[in-house]
Tab-separated table of N, CA and C in Angstrom:
chain	number	residue	atom	x	y	z
A	1	MET	N	79.936	112.179	100.839
A	1	MET	CA	81.264	112.151	100.185
A	1	MET	C	81.313	110.884	99.263
A	2	ASP	N	81.804	111.018	98.000
A	2	ASP	CA	81.909	109.966	97.064
A	2	ASP	C	83.019	109.028	97.545
A	3	LYS	N	82.646	107.665	97.690
A	3	LYS	CA	83.526	106.795	98.275
A	3	LYS	C	84.738	106.370	97.279
A	4	ASN	N	84.606	106.701	95.932
A	4	ASN	CA	85.628	106.455	95.031
A	4	ASN	C	86.671	107.607	94.976
A	5	LEU	N	86.387	108.706	95.760
A	5	LEU	CA	87.317	109.768	95.815
A	5	LEU	C	88.312	109.532	96.918
A	6	GLU	N	89.559	109.989	96.701
A	6	GLU	CA	90.595	109.685	97.754
A	6	GLU	C	90.475	110.830	98.689
A	7	SER	N	90.341	110.455	99.928
A	7	SER	CA	90.488	111.485	101.040
A	7	SER	C	91.885	111.325	101.618
A	8	GLU	N	92.283	112.243	102.411
A	8	GLU	CA	93.651	112.194	102.927
A	8	GLU	C	93.930	110.895	103.619
A	9	GLY	N	94.968	110.258	103.169
A	9	GLY	CA	95.461	109.015	103.842
A	9	GLY	C	94.683	107.768	103.422
A	10	GLU	N	93.757	107.869	102.532
A	10	GLU	CA	93.037	106.687	102.091
A	10	GLU	C	93.189	106.361	100.590
A	11	ARG	N	93.027	105.175	100.208
A	11	ARG	CA	93.168	104.819	98.723
A	11	ARG	C	91.849	104.968	98.040
A	12	LYS	N	91.903	105.204	96.812
A	12	LYS	CA	90.614	105.248	96.056
A	12	LYS	C	90.158	103.758	95.899
A	13	LEU	N	88.935	103.560	95.868
A	13	LEU	CA	88.340	102.173	95.796
A	13	LEU	C	88.062	101.700	94.358
A	14	SER	N	88.315	102.640	93.487
A	14	SER	CA	88.375	102.257	92.036
A	14	SER	C	89.554	102.811	91.292
A	15	CYS	N	89.912	102.189	90.226
A	15	CYS	CA	91.074	102.702	89.446
A	15	CYS	C	90.514	103.267	88.098
A	16	SER	N	91.071	104.385	87.789
A	16	SER	CA	90.652	105.062	86.543
A	16	SER	C	91.090	104.309	85.215
A	17	ASP	N	92.145	103.638	85.249
A	17	ASP	CA	92.599	102.843	84.065
A	17	ASP	C	93.174	101.513	84.543
A	18	VAL	N	92.328	100.549	84.908
A	18	VAL	CA	92.750	99.328	85.464
A	18	VAL	C	93.837	98.557	84.678
A	19	SER	N	93.472	98.374	83.326
A	19	SER	CA	94.268	97.495	82.476
A	19	SER	C	95.728	98.174	82.355
A	20	LYS	N	95.845	99.518	82.195
A	20	LYS	CA	96.974	100.232	82.038
A	20	LYS	C	97.800	100.034	83.334
A	21	CYS	N	97.239	100.249	84.462
A	21	CYS	CA	97.930	100.295	85.776
A	21	CYS	C	98.411	98.858	86.020
A	22	PHE	N	97.504	97.800	85.796
A	22	PHE	CA	97.941	96.479	86.141
A	22	PHE	C	99.121	96.080	85.191
A	23	LYS	N	99.079	96.406	83.977
A	23	LYS	CA	100.288	96.121	83.107
A	23	LYS	C	101.509	96.687	83.634
A	24	LEU	N	101.476	97.965	84.014
A	24	LEU	CA	102.642	98.699	84.595
A	24	LEU	C	103.080	97.949	85.758
A	25	LEU	N	102.124	97.646	86.735
A	25	LEU	CA	102.591	97.035	88.037
A	25	LEU	C	103.235	95.640	87.667
A	26	GLU	N	102.701	94.840	86.693
A	26	GLU	CA	103.240	93.558	86.389
A	26	GLU	C	104.677	93.779	85.841
A	27	SER	N	104.795	94.788	84.891
A	27	SER	CA	106.137	95.005	84.357
A	27	SER	C	107.108	95.366	85.361
A	28	ILE	N	106.810	96.184	86.396
A	28	ILE	CA	107.678	96.500	87.509
A	28	ILE	C	108.026	95.229	88.241
A	29	LEU	N	107.076	94.314	88.501
A	29	LEU	CA	107.343	93.131	89.204
A	29	LEU	C	108.187	92.174	88.422
A	30	ASP	N	108.066	92.198	87.031
A	30	ASP	CA	108.922	91.455	86.180
A	30	ASP	C	110.315	91.964	86.044
A	31	GLY	N	110.555	93.129	86.535
A	31	GLY	CA	111.945	93.718	86.578
A	31	GLY	C	112.208	94.505	85.280
A	32	ASP	N	111.205	94.789	84.470
A	32	ASP	CA	111.351	95.481	83.276
A	32	ASP	C	112.007	96.875	83.694
A	33	ASN	N	112.813	97.450	82.814
A	33	ASN	CA	113.446	98.658	82.949
A	33	ASN	C	112.537	99.842	82.717
A	34	ILE	N	111.838	100.286	83.767
A	34	ILE	CA	110.983	101.397	83.698
A	34	ILE	C	111.509	102.620	84.485
A	35	PRO	N	111.762	103.765	83.843
A	35	PRO	CA	112.302	104.878	84.537
A	35	PRO	C	111.356	105.247	85.696
A	36	ASP	N	111.992	105.510	86.883
A	36	ASP	CA	111.336	105.946	88.002
A	36	ASP	C	110.254	104.953	88.564
A	37	SER	N	110.593	103.639	88.324
A	37	SER	CA	109.622	102.623	88.632
A	37	SER	C	109.255	102.529	90.181
A	38	GLN	N	110.248	102.828	91.050
A	38	GLN	CA	110.063	102.701	92.442
A	38	GLN	C	109.089	103.886	92.828
A	39	GLU	N	109.247	104.982	92.273
A	39	GLU	CA	108.452	106.289	92.621
A	39	GLU	C	107.026	105.972	92.119
A	40	ILE	N	106.990	105.386	90.854
A	40	ILE	CA	105.580	105.183	90.286
A	40	ILE	C	104.881	104.181	91.200
A	41	LEU	N	105.578	103.084	91.548
A	41	LEU	CA	104.929	102.061	92.379
A	41	LEU	C	104.605	102.593	93.708
A	42	ASN	N	105.320	103.301	94.311
A	42	ASN	CA	104.915	103.848	95.572
A	42	ASN	C	103.723	104.750	95.583
A	43	GLN	N	103.691	105.590	94.493
A	43	GLN	CA	102.450	106.465	94.355
A	43	GLN	C	101.237	105.681	94.067
A	44	LYS	N	101.366	104.646	93.196
A	44	LYS	CA	100.209	103.851	92.862
A	44	LYS	C	99.605	103.202	94.077
A	45	LEU	N	100.569	102.537	94.780
A	45	LEU	CA	100.166	101.669	95.857
A	45	LEU	C	99.611	102.539	97.011
A	46	ALA	N	100.075	103.715	97.162
A	46	ALA	CA	99.530	104.659	98.201
A	46	ALA	C	98.186	105.170	97.904
A	47	LYS	N	97.880	105.319	96.572
A	47	LYS	CA	96.658	106.002	96.224
A	47	LYS	C	95.501	105.139	95.802
A	48	CYS	N	95.786	103.882	95.385
A	48	CYS	CA	94.767	103.188	94.622
A	48	CYS	C	94.559	101.691	95.241
A	49	GLN	N	93.528	101.498	95.861
A	49	GLN	CA	93.284	100.176	96.496
A	49	GLN	C	93.311	98.986	95.502
A	50	PRO	N	92.636	99.102	94.339
A	50	PRO	CA	92.671	97.981	93.324
A	50	PRO	C	94.161	97.667	92.827
A	51	CYS	N	94.952	98.772	92.718
A	51	CYS	CA	96.351	98.590	92.252
A	51	CYS	C	97.099	98.023	93.451
A	52	PHE	N	96.836	98.345	94.655
A	52	PHE	CA	97.556	97.798	95.764
A	52	PHE	C	97.323	96.304	95.891
A	53	GLU	N	96.017	96.026	95.783
A	53	GLU	CA	95.630	94.608	95.933
A	53	GLU	C	96.233	93.755	94.812
A	54	HIS	N	96.185	94.163	93.549
A	54	HIS	CA	96.585	93.575	92.429
A	54	HIS	C	98.187	93.381	92.531
A	55	TYR	N	98.910	94.324	92.855
A	55	TYR	CA	100.371	94.289	93.001
A	55	TYR	C	100.691	93.175	94.111
A	56	HIS	N	100.069	93.213	95.246
A	56	HIS	CA	100.444	92.263	96.169
A	56	HIS	C	100.012	90.845	95.907
A	57	LEU	N	98.883	90.697	95.167
A	57	LEU	CA	98.515	89.322	94.737
A	57	LEU	C	99.462	88.861	93.708
A	58	GLU	N	99.935	89.603	92.760
A	58	GLU	CA	100.866	89.222	91.701
A	58	GLU	C	102.149	88.851	92.390
A	59	LYS	N	102.634	89.653	93.365
A	59	LYS	CA	103.797	89.493	94.056
A	59	LYS	C	103.818	88.191	94.811
A	60	ALA	N	102.700	87.827	95.430
A	60	ALA	CA	102.604	86.610	96.060
A	60	ALA	C	102.647	85.401	95.234
A	61	ILE	N	101.850	85.568	94.025
A	61	ILE	CA	101.888	84.454	93.043
A	61	ILE	C	103.293	84.182	92.529
A	62	LYS	N	103.999	85.231	92.187
A	62	LYS	CA	105.317	85.169	91.651
A	62	LYS	C	106.288	84.488	92.677
A	63	GLU	N	106.116	84.907	93.908
A	63	GLU	CA	106.917	84.276	94.990
A	63	GLU	C	106.640	82.753	95.198
A	64	VAL	N	105.425	82.357	95.104
A	64	VAL	CA	105.047	80.961	95.201
A	64	VAL	C	105.648	80.207	94.153
A	65	LEU	N	105.513	80.739	92.878
A	65	LEU	CA	106.005	80.154	91.699
A	65	LEU	C	107.551	80.048	91.758
A	66	ARG	N	108.135	81.033	92.288
A	66	ARG	CA	109.626	80.962	92.346
A	66	ARG	C	110.093	80.015	93.360
A	67	THR	N	109.501	79.810	94.463
A	67	THR	CA	109.880	78.980	95.549
A	67	THR	C	109.489	77.575	95.414
A	68	LYS	N	108.201	77.286	94.769
A	68	LYS	CA	107.666	76.013	94.873
A	68	LYS	C	107.919	75.236	93.491
A	69	CYS	N	108.072	76.045	92.415
A	69	CYS	CA	108.316	75.321	91.161
A	69	CYS	C	109.730	75.212	90.931
A	70	THR	N	110.277	74.091	90.962
A	70	THR	CA	111.846	73.890	90.840
A	70	THR	C	111.983	73.049	89.612
A	71	LYS	N	113.088	73.158	89.114
A	71	LYS	CA	113.477	72.339	87.878
A	71	LYS	C	113.996	71.007	88.399
A	72	HIS	N	113.483	69.942	87.797
A	72	HIS	CA	114.055	68.627	88.055
A	72	HIS	C	114.671	68.081	86.802
A	73	SER	N	115.868	67.550	86.889
A	73	SER	CA	116.497	67.013	85.745
A	73	SER	C	115.896	65.608	85.347
A	74	VAL	N	115.803	65.413	84.109
A	74	VAL	CA	115.271	64.157	83.571
A	74	VAL	C	116.445	63.232	83.245
A	75	PRO	N	116.340	62.014	83.771
A	75	PRO	CA	117.426	61.028	83.324
A	75	PRO	C	117.613	60.837	81.877
A	76	GLY	N	118.906	60.762	81.509
A	76	GLY	CA	119.152	60.606	80.109
A	76	GLY	C	118.524	59.446	79.414
A	77	ASP	N	118.344	58.337	80.063
A	77	ASP	CA	117.709	57.177	79.486
A	77	ASP	C	116.246	57.429	79.201
A	78	VAL	N	115.572	58.334	80.004
A	78	VAL	CA	114.199	58.624	79.764
A	78	VAL	C	114.159	59.501	78.504
A	79	ILE	N	114.929	60.434	78.351
A	79	ILE	CA	115.150	61.338	77.209
A	79	ILE	C	115.321	60.496	75.984
A	80	ALA	N	116.309	59.572	76.079
A	80	ALA	CA	116.630	58.756	74.769
A	80	ALA	C	115.402	57.885	74.508
A	81	SER	N	114.613	57.408	75.411
A	81	SER	CA	113.519	56.510	75.210
A	81	SER	C	112.342	57.391	74.470
A	82	ILE	N	112.245	58.626	74.956
A	82	ILE	CA	111.277	59.516	74.276
A	82	ILE	C	111.620	59.796	72.918
A	83	ARG	N	112.859	60.099	72.642
A	83	ARG	CA	113.338	60.330	71.307
A	83	ARG	C	113.140	59.207	70.370
A	84	GLU	N	113.437	58.059	70.896
A	84	GLU	CA	113.124	56.827	70.031
A	84	GLU	C	111.750	56.652	69.665
A	85	LYS	N	110.882	56.886	70.641
A	85	LYS	CA	109.413	56.695	70.393
A	85	LYS	C	108.879	57.766	69.350
A	86	ILE	N	109.462	58.946	69.459
A	86	ILE	CA	109.131	60.061	68.452
A	86	ILE	C	109.620	59.684	67.123
A	87	GLN	N	110.803	59.044	67.078
A	87	GLN	CA	111.274	58.618	65.723
A	87	GLN	C	110.580	57.439	65.181
A	88	ASP	N	110.124	56.533	66.054
A	88	ASP	CA	109.206	55.481	65.617
A	88	ASP	C	107.930	55.994	65.063
A	89	ILE	N	107.374	56.928	65.623
A	89	ILE	CA	106.071	57.532	65.145
A	89	ILE	C	106.220	58.243	63.769
A	90	LYS	N	107.363	58.843	63.496
A	90	LYS	CA	107.587	59.505	62.281
A	90	LYS	C	107.647	58.521	61.118
């Protein structure tokens, strides 16, 4: 049996159009308005191992970035100092 072919209940081990699928999955993760996105996502993840792995990796990366990367406010005097130095250089 060809191990790239999907058998019942198993995912394909290779993707027929990796770049297209990965762009689609990333768009879905980014919240882009894609008609039937949940249905497309469920089908892709159920049938294709590379898509399944890519989706979950991207989802984990986005979650880490969302939770670990926070905005810190910069004190006004630091901003003013930087602006002065830029003006001095000009």
